[in-house]
mmCIF file of C-alpha atoms in Angstrom:
data_model
loop_
_atom_site.group_PDB
_atom_site.id
_atom_site.type_symbol
_atom_site.label_atom_id
_atom_site.label_comp_id
_atom_site.label_asym_id
_atom_site.label_seq_id
_atom_site.Cartn_x
_atom_site.Cartn_y
_atom_site.Cartn_z
ATOM 1 C CA MET C 1 22.646 2.110 11.620
ATOM 2 C CA THR C 2 24.865 4.469 10.501
ATOM 3 C CA GLY C 3 23.026 8.357 9.677
ATOM 4 C CA HIS C 4 21.116 11.124 10.264
ATOM 5 C CA PRO C 5 17.897 10.250 11.151
ATOM 6 C CA VAL C 6 15.158 12.055 9.115
ATOM 7 C CA GLN C 7 11.819 11.754 8.654
ATOM 8 C CA VAL C 8 10.206 13.069 5.448
ATOM 9 C CA TRP C 9 6.727 13.367 4.534
ATOM 10 C CA TRP C 10 4.787 12.753 0.766
ATOM 11 C CA ALA C 11 1.630 15.003 0.434
ATOM 12 C CA ARG C 12 -0.434 15.602 -3.190
ATOM 13 C CA LEU C 13 -1.936 18.615 -4.794
ATOM 14 C CA GLU C 14 -4.953 16.902 -4.521
ATOM 15 C CA ASP C 15 -5.103 16.807 -0.372
ATOM 16 C CA ALA C 16 -5.761 21.051 -0.531
ATOM 17 C CA ARG C 17 -9.028 20.151 1.928
ATOM 18 C CA THR C 18 -10.947 23.392 2.978
ATOM 19 C CA GLY C 19 -10.899 22.748 6.153
ATOM 20 C CA LEU C 20 -7.362 22.892 5.979
ATOM 21 C CA ARG C 21 -7.145 26.581 6.042
ATOM 22 C CA ALA C 22 -7.598 26.627 10.368
ATOM 23 C CA LEU C 23 -4.546 25.449 10.770
ATOM 24 C CA LEU C 24 -3.219 28.667 8.504
ATOM 25 C CA ASP C 25 -1.672 31.141 10.700
ATOM 26 C CA PRO C 26 -2.850 34.944 9.379
ATOM 27 C CA VAL C 27 0.064 35.860 8.046
ATOM 28 C CA GLU C 28 -0.143 32.811 6.060
ATOM 29 C CA ARG C 29 -4.061 33.114 5.105
ATOM 30 C CA VAL C 30 -2.831 36.553 3.659
ATOM 31 C CA ARG C 31 -0.296 35.204 0.901
ATOM 32 C CA TYR C 32 -3.131 31.851 0.893
ATOM 33 C CA GLU C 33 -5.779 34.335 -0.317
ATOM 34 C CA SER C 34 -3.033 36.233 -2.754
ATOM 35 C CA THR C 35 -1.991 33.404 -4.211
ATOM 36 C CA VAL C 36 -2.996 33.910 -7.804
ATOM 37 C CA ASP C 37 -2.312 30.277 -8.963
ATOM 38 C CA PRO C 38 -5.077 27.596 -7.794
ATOM 39 C CA ALA C 39 -1.945 24.697 -8.204
ATOM 40 C CA GLY C 40 0.338 27.641 -6.511
ATOM 41 C CA ARG C 41 -2.704 28.205 -3.402
ATOM 42 C CA GLY C 42 -2.994 24.717 -3.405
ATOM 43 C CA ARG C 43 0.837 23.362 -2.539
ATOM 44 C CA PHE C 44 0.569 26.682 -0.192
ATOM 45 C CA LEU C 45 -2.164 25.493 2.099
ATOM 46 C CA VAL C 46 -0.857 21.290 1.931
ATOM 47 C CA GLY C 47 2.583 22.532 2.545
ATOM 48 C CA CYS C 48 1.614 24.689 5.799
ATOM 49 C CA ALA C 49 -0.904 22.375 6.985
ATOM 50 C CA LEU C 50 1.108 19.414 7.320
ATOM 51 C CA SER C 51 3.739 21.372 9.239
ATOM 52 C CA ARG C 52 1.591 22.421 11.776
ATOM 53 C CA LEU C 53 0.128 18.380 11.869
ATOM 54 C CA VAL C 54 4.362 16.550 11.734
ATOM 55 C CA LEU C 55 5.467 19.825 14.087
ATOM 56 C CA GLY C 56 3.060 19.295 16.608
ATOM 57 C CA GLU C 57 2.108 15.989 17.025
ATOM 58 C CA LEU C 58 6.443 16.425 17.841
ATOM 59 C CA LEU C 59 5.709 19.155 19.835
ATOM 60 C CA GLY C 60 3.230 17.844 22.085
ATOM 61 C CA LEU C 61 1.134 21.056 20.813
ATOM 62 C CA PRO C 62 -1.768 21.686 19.517
ATOM 63 C CA PRO C 63 -0.932 21.926 15.469
ATOM 64 C CA ALA C 64 -2.692 25.184 14.892
ATOM 65 C CA ASP C 65 -0.423 26.658 17.953
ATOM 66 C CA VAL C 66 2.268 25.708 16.388
ATOM 67 C CA PRO C 67 5.032 28.710 16.116
ATOM 68 C CA LEU C 68 6.327 29.061 12.145
ATOM 69 C CA ARG C 69 7.609 32.895 10.979
ATOM 70 C CA ARG C 70 9.226 33.020 7.524
ATOM 71 C CA VAL C 71 11.485 35.983 7.582
ATOM 72 C CA CYS C 72 13.463 36.739 4.550
ATOM 73 C CA PRO C 73 17.850 37.630 5.168
ATOM 74 C CA ARG C 74 17.876 40.271 2.507
ATOM 75 C CA CYS C 75 14.496 42.166 2.560
ATOM 76 C CA GLY C 76 13.242 40.858 5.725
ATOM 77 C CA GLY C 77 9.345 40.401 4.627
ATOM 78 C CA SER C 78 7.319 37.356 4.696
ATOM 79 C CA HIS C 79 8.733 34.647 2.600
ATOM 80 C CA GLY C 80 12.254 33.139 3.372
ATOM 81 C CA LYS C 81 13.061 29.978 5.093
ATOM 82 C CA VAL C 82 10.328 29.048 7.751
ATOM 83 C CA HIS C 83 11.159 28.267 11.238
ATOM 84 C CA LEU C 84 9.846 27.453 14.124
ATOM 85 C CA ALA C 85 10.074 30.333 16.531
ATOM 86 C CA LEU C 86 9.413 30.486 20.321
ATOM 87 C CA PRO C 87 7.844 32.393 22.833
ATOM 88 C CA PRO C 88 10.528 34.566 24.165
ATOM 89 C CA ASP C 89 11.658 34.146 27.985
ATOM 90 C CA GLY C 90 12.826 37.859 27.676
ATOM 91 C CA PRO C 91 10.707 41.630 28.438
ATOM 92 C CA ALA C 92 7.588 42.198 25.992
ATOM 93 C CA GLY C 93 8.023 42.950 22.553
ATOM 94 C CA THR C 94 11.428 40.372 22.376
ATOM 95 C CA PRO C 95 11.533 39.035 18.927
ATOM 96 C CA PRO C 96 10.862 35.795 20.202
ATOM 97 C CA ALA C 97 13.826 33.285 19.011
ATOM 98 C CA TYR C 98 14.409 30.382 16.581
ATOM 99 C CA ASP C 99 13.495 26.999 18.118
ATOM 100 C CA HIS C 100 16.448 25.174 16.281
ATOM 101 C CA SER C 101 16.449 21.636 18.505
ATOM 102 C CA VAL C 102 13.705 21.062 15.070
ATOM 103 C CA ALA C 103 14.484 21.560 12.009
ATOM 104 C CA PHE C 104 12.521 20.841 9.085
ATOM 105 C CA SER C 105 11.738 21.656 5.228
ATOM 106 C CA VAL C 106 9.354 21.644 3.024
ATOM 107 C CA THR C 107 9.476 20.985 -0.588
ATOM 108 C CA HIS C 108 6.602 21.178 -3.599
ATOM 109 C CA SER C 109 7.269 20.558 -7.389
ATOM 110 C CA GLY C 110 3.863 19.373 -10.137
ATOM 111 C CA ALA C 111 1.080 17.715 -7.495
ATOM 112 C CA LEU C 112 4.153 16.449 -4.808
ATOM 113 C CA VAL C 113 4.341 18.137 -1.382
ATOM 114 C CA GLY C 114 6.643 17.593 1.307
ATOM 115 C CA VAL C 115 8.046 18.050 4.184
ATOM 116 C CA ALA C 116 10.995 16.836 6.097
ATOM 117 C CA VAL C 117 12.550 17.117 9.591
ATOM 118 C CA CYS C 118 15.005 16.023 12.249
ATOM 119 C CA ARG C 119 17.199 17.101 15.169
ATOM 120 C CA GLY C 120 20.913 17.914 15.416
ATOM 121 C CA GLY C 121 21.500 20.008 12.153
ATOM 122 C CA GLU C 122 19.228 22.074 10.057
ATOM 123 C CA VAL C 123 17.802 19.823 6.947
ATOM 124 C CA GLY C 124 16.827 20.661 3.247
ATOM 125 C CA LEU C 125 13.926 18.814 1.418
ATOM 126 C CA ASP C 126 13.741 18.902 -2.676
ATOM 127 C CA VAL C 127 12.008 17.053 -5.034
ATOM 128 C CA GLU C 128 11.842 17.252 -9.052
ATOM 129 C CA GLU C 129 8.664 16.202 -10.530
ATOM 130 C CA SER C 130 9.432 14.981 -14.011
ATOM 131 C CA HIS C 131 7.594 14.943 -17.174
ATOM 132 C CA ALA C 132 8.424 15.254 -20.960
ATOM 133 C CA ASP C 133 8.763 18.296 -21.933
ATOM 134 C CA MET C 134 11.197 19.788 -19.494
ATOM 135 C CA ASP C 135 13.764 21.576 -21.385
ATOM 136 C CA VAL C 136 16.854 20.099 -19.963
ATOM 137 C CA ASP C 137 19.454 22.009 -22.377
ATOM 138 C CA SER C 138 18.083 26.045 -20.806
ATOM 139 C CA ALA C 139 17.974 24.388 -17.242
ATOM 140 C CA ALA C 140 21.010 22.187 -17.105
ATOM 141 C CA ARG C 141 22.928 25.726 -18.686
ATOM 142 C CA VAL C 142 21.781 28.161 -15.551
ATOM 143 C CA ALA C 143 22.202 24.983 -13.080
ATOM 144 C CA LEU C 144 25.338 22.816 -13.565
ATOM 145 C CA SER C 145 28.584 23.431 -13.576
ATOM 146 C CA ASP C 146 31.233 23.073 -16.870
ATOM 147 C CA ALA C 147 32.241 19.701 -15.788
ATOM 148 C CA GLU C 148 28.725 18.887 -15.030
ATOM 149 C CA LEU C 149 27.360 20.661 -18.225
ATOM 150 C CA ALA C 150 30.436 18.425 -20.244
ATOM 151 C CA ALA C 151 29.105 14.976 -17.889
ATOM 152 C CA LEU C 152 25.030 15.685 -19.046
ATOM 153 C CA TYR C 153 25.655 15.840 -22.931
ATOM 154 C CA ALA C 154 28.232 12.918 -22.796
ATOM 155 C CA ARG C 155 25.202 11.119 -21.613
ATOM 156 C CA PRO C 156 22.423 10.359 -23.702
ATOM 157 C CA ALA C 157 19.904 12.257 -25.334
ATOM 158 C CA ALA C 158 17.947 9.849 -23.728
ATOM 159 C CA GLU C 159 19.528 9.893 -19.743
ATOM 160 C CA ARG C 160 19.366 13.152 -19.557
ATOM 161 C CA GLN C 161 16.632 14.777 -17.887
ATOM 162 C CA PRO C 162 17.298 12.016 -14.840
ATOM 163 C CA ALA C 163 20.882 12.977 -14.041
ATOM 164 C CA PHE C 164 20.135 16.706 -14.019
ATOM 165 C CA LEU C 165 16.621 16.357 -11.898
ATOM 166 C CA ARG C 166 19.255 14.413 -9.695
ATOM 167 C CA THR C 167 21.477 16.502 -9.224
ATOM 168 C CA TRP C 168 19.229 19.917 -9.205
ATOM 169 C CA THR C 169 17.841 17.750 -5.974
ATOM 170 C CA ARG C 170 20.918 17.279 -4.373
ATOM 171 C CA LYS C 171 21.731 21.009 -4.930
ATOM 172 C CA GLU C 172 18.962 22.435 -3.446
ATOM 173 C CA ALA C 173 18.772 20.174 -0.926
ATOM 174 C CA VAL C 174 21.793 21.608 -0.075
ATOM 175 C CA LEU C 175 21.428 24.782 0.046
ATOM 176 C CA LYS C 176 17.816 24.324 1.183
ATOM 177 C CA ALA C 177 19.670 23.297 4.542
ATOM 178 C CA LEU C 178 21.740 26.440 4.613
ATOM 179 C CA GLY C 179 19.049 28.317 4.569
ATOM 180 C CA VAL C 180 20.589 30.804 1.285
ATOM 181 C CA GLY C 181 18.182 29.173 -1.555
ATOM 182 C CA LEU C 182 19.914 30.496 -5.031
ATOM 183 C CA ALA C 183 20.467 33.394 -3.988
ATOM 184 C CA VAL C 184 23.426 31.336 -4.463
ATOM 185 C CA PRO C 185 24.243 30.881 -8.546
ATOM 186 C CA LEU C 186 24.230 27.343 -8.319
ATOM 187 C CA ARG C 187 26.528 26.453 -11.151
ATOM 188 C CA GLU C 188 29.464 27.448 -8.643
ATOM 189 C CA LEU C 189 28.179 24.571 -6.406
ATOM 190 C CA GLU C 190 29.462 20.075 -8.017
ATOM 191 C CA VAL C 191 28.734 17.428 -6.539
ATOM 192 C CA SER C 192 29.452 13.670 -7.621
ATOM 193 C CA GLY C 193 27.068 13.059 -10.050
ATOM 194 C CA PRO C 194 24.035 11.193 -10.555
ATOM 195 C CA GLU C 195 25.664 6.705 -10.290
ATOM 196 C CA GLN C 196 28.020 8.730 -6.939
ATOM 197 C CA PRO C 197 26.416 8.570 -3.706
ATOM 198 C CA PRO C 198 24.860 12.423 -2.860
ATOM 199 C CA ALA C 199 28.660 13.924 -2.095
ATOM 200 C CA VAL C 200 29.398 18.356 -2.072
ATOM 201 C CA LEU C 201 32.844 18.293 -4.379
ATOM 202 C CA ALA C 202 33.878 21.879 -4.693
ATOM 203 C CA TRP C 203 31.111 25.314 -3.238
ATOM 204 C CA PRO C 204 30.587 28.079 -3.914
ATOM 205 C CA ALA C 205 33.170 31.957 -3.692
ATOM 206 C CA ARG C 206 30.346 33.396 -1.097
ATOM 207 C CA LEU C 207 30.126 29.778 1.189
ATOM 208 C CA ALA C 208 33.498 28.599 0.888
ATOM 209 C CA THR C 209 35.207 29.764 3.449
ATOM 210 C CA ARG C 210 34.822 27.223 6.284
ATOM 211 C CA PRO C 211 34.001 23.857 6.049
ATOM 212 C CA HIS C 212 30.300 22.150 5.508
ATOM 213 C CA MET C 213 29.677 19.003 7.518
ATOM 214 C CA MET C 214 26.878 18.297 5.011
ATOM 215 C CA SER C 215 25.768 14.143 5.132
ATOM 216 C CA MET C 216 23.276 13.770 1.873
ATOM 217 C CA ALA C 217 20.287 11.348 0.298
ATOM 218 C CA ASP C 218 19.208 11.062 -2.668
ATOM 219 C CA MET C 219 14.875 9.501 -2.712
ATOM 220 C CA VAL C 220 12.534 8.499 -5.561
ATOM 221 C CA VAL C 221 9.370 9.200 -5.314
ATOM 222 C CA ASP C 222 6.583 6.913 -6.757
ATOM 223 C CA GLY C 223 8.636 5.745 -8.155
ATOM 224 C CA MET C 224 9.602 7.778 -10.571
ATOM 225 C CA HIS C 225 10.380 11.617 -8.969
ATOM 226 C CA PRO C 226 13.332 12.192 -7.356
ATOM 227 C CA ALA C 227 14.075 14.148 -4.656
ATOM 228 C CA ALA C 228 17.169 14.399 -1.828
ATOM 229 C CA VAL C 229 18.195 15.394 1.674
ATOM 230 C CA ALA C 230 20.060 16.671 3.039
ATOM 231 C CA VAL C 231 21.546 17.879 6.846
ATOM 232 C CA ALA C 232 23.989 20.279 7.948
ATOM 233 C CA GLY C 233 25.891 20.048 10.783
ATOM 234 C CA ALA C 234 25.793 16.589 11.325
ATOM 235 C CA GLY C 235 28.228 13.981 11.793
ATOM 236 C CA ASP C 236 31.436 14.597 13.767
ATOM 237 C CA GLY C 237 32.534 14.790 10.132
ATOM 238 C CA GLY C 238 36.299 15.028 10.922
ATOM 239 C CA GLY C 239 36.903 18.762 10.742
ATOM 240 C CA ARG C 240 36.597 17.873 6.640
ATOM 241 C CA GLY C 241 33.440 18.894 5.877
ATOM 242 C CA GLU C 242 32.710 15.003 5.841
ATOM 243 C CA ALA C 243 29.133 12.940 7.232
ATOM 244 C CA ASP C 244 28.253 9.544 7.358
ATOM 245 C CA GLY C 245 24.980 10.686 5.378
ATOM 246 C CA VAL C 246 20.937 10.276 6.164
ATOM 247 C CA ARG C 247 18.813 7.610 7.900
ATOM 248 C CA VAL C 248 14.726 8.667 6.060
ATOM 249 C CA THR C 249 12.263 7.008 7.357
ATOM 250 C CA VAL C 250 9.269 7.662 4.990
ATOM 251 C CA HIS C 251 5.634 8.494 5.772
ATOM 252 C CA ASP C 252 2.401 8.664 4.367
ATOM 253 C CA GLY C 253 1.244 12.623 4.304
ATOM 254 C CA SER C 254 -1.766 12.218 2.886
ATOM 255 C CA GLY C 255 -3.422 10.162 5.392
ATOM 256 C CA THR C 256 -1.616 12.549 7.909
ATOM 257 C CA LEU C 257 -4.137 15.727 6.040
ATOM 258 C CA ALA C 258 -7.074 13.054 6.010
ATOM 259 C CA ALA C 259 -7.360 12.046 9.117
ATOM 260 C CA TYR C 260 -6.955 15.480 10.357
ATOM 261 C CA ASP C 261 -9.673 16.671 7.881
ATOM 262 C CA ARG C 262 -12.539 14.131 8.431
#
């Protein structure tokens, strides 16, 4: 089998049990307790707990001891992309070093929460819960390039939401893998059509100064919710910023959480 191996665990909002709070570090606990929306609070708890359980098993650490750090690249706040932060090897007070040998990404939408883990590249995971009352027109104007918009509206109305969400998840996964999130305009990032193998066709101006090797794969959760995973820096790419794709193994995140909190 070819492709960069990525493991993905899927869990649900309903998995947010009280016993999982023991896995939160002090920074996470403050964020959890300050989140007013109950659903948002539950998704955050599930994402943190699942990340620690998965990474703890992978690294041979108690889950509560998995060192995670969030730093926003723009303001320095504790809401940036989460990384593994190893204890420093240098003098006391040296900032922890990120462990780039293991990369992971957390995503959530509605009742869905996912964690992706891989080695040998930065990973981005995105899922979008499909629902009938979504305003596709407004979202498409923000997220799609002119060419993508034209292709979307060439479709019958009933096909537009799934086509849009497939495109959206691919873009989000790519930007998460690069660690830039929505700081880069989605309209400037162009990807292949929903029926085509996932690939980046055009990069935003601020990312186009160097080629990015990007492996991608599409997924569907619960038979209806589109998801995508992207790995930056995987494969040799032949110098063209291309790669061989992603080989995804899916795990039961709900079972992992339930086994801890029993």
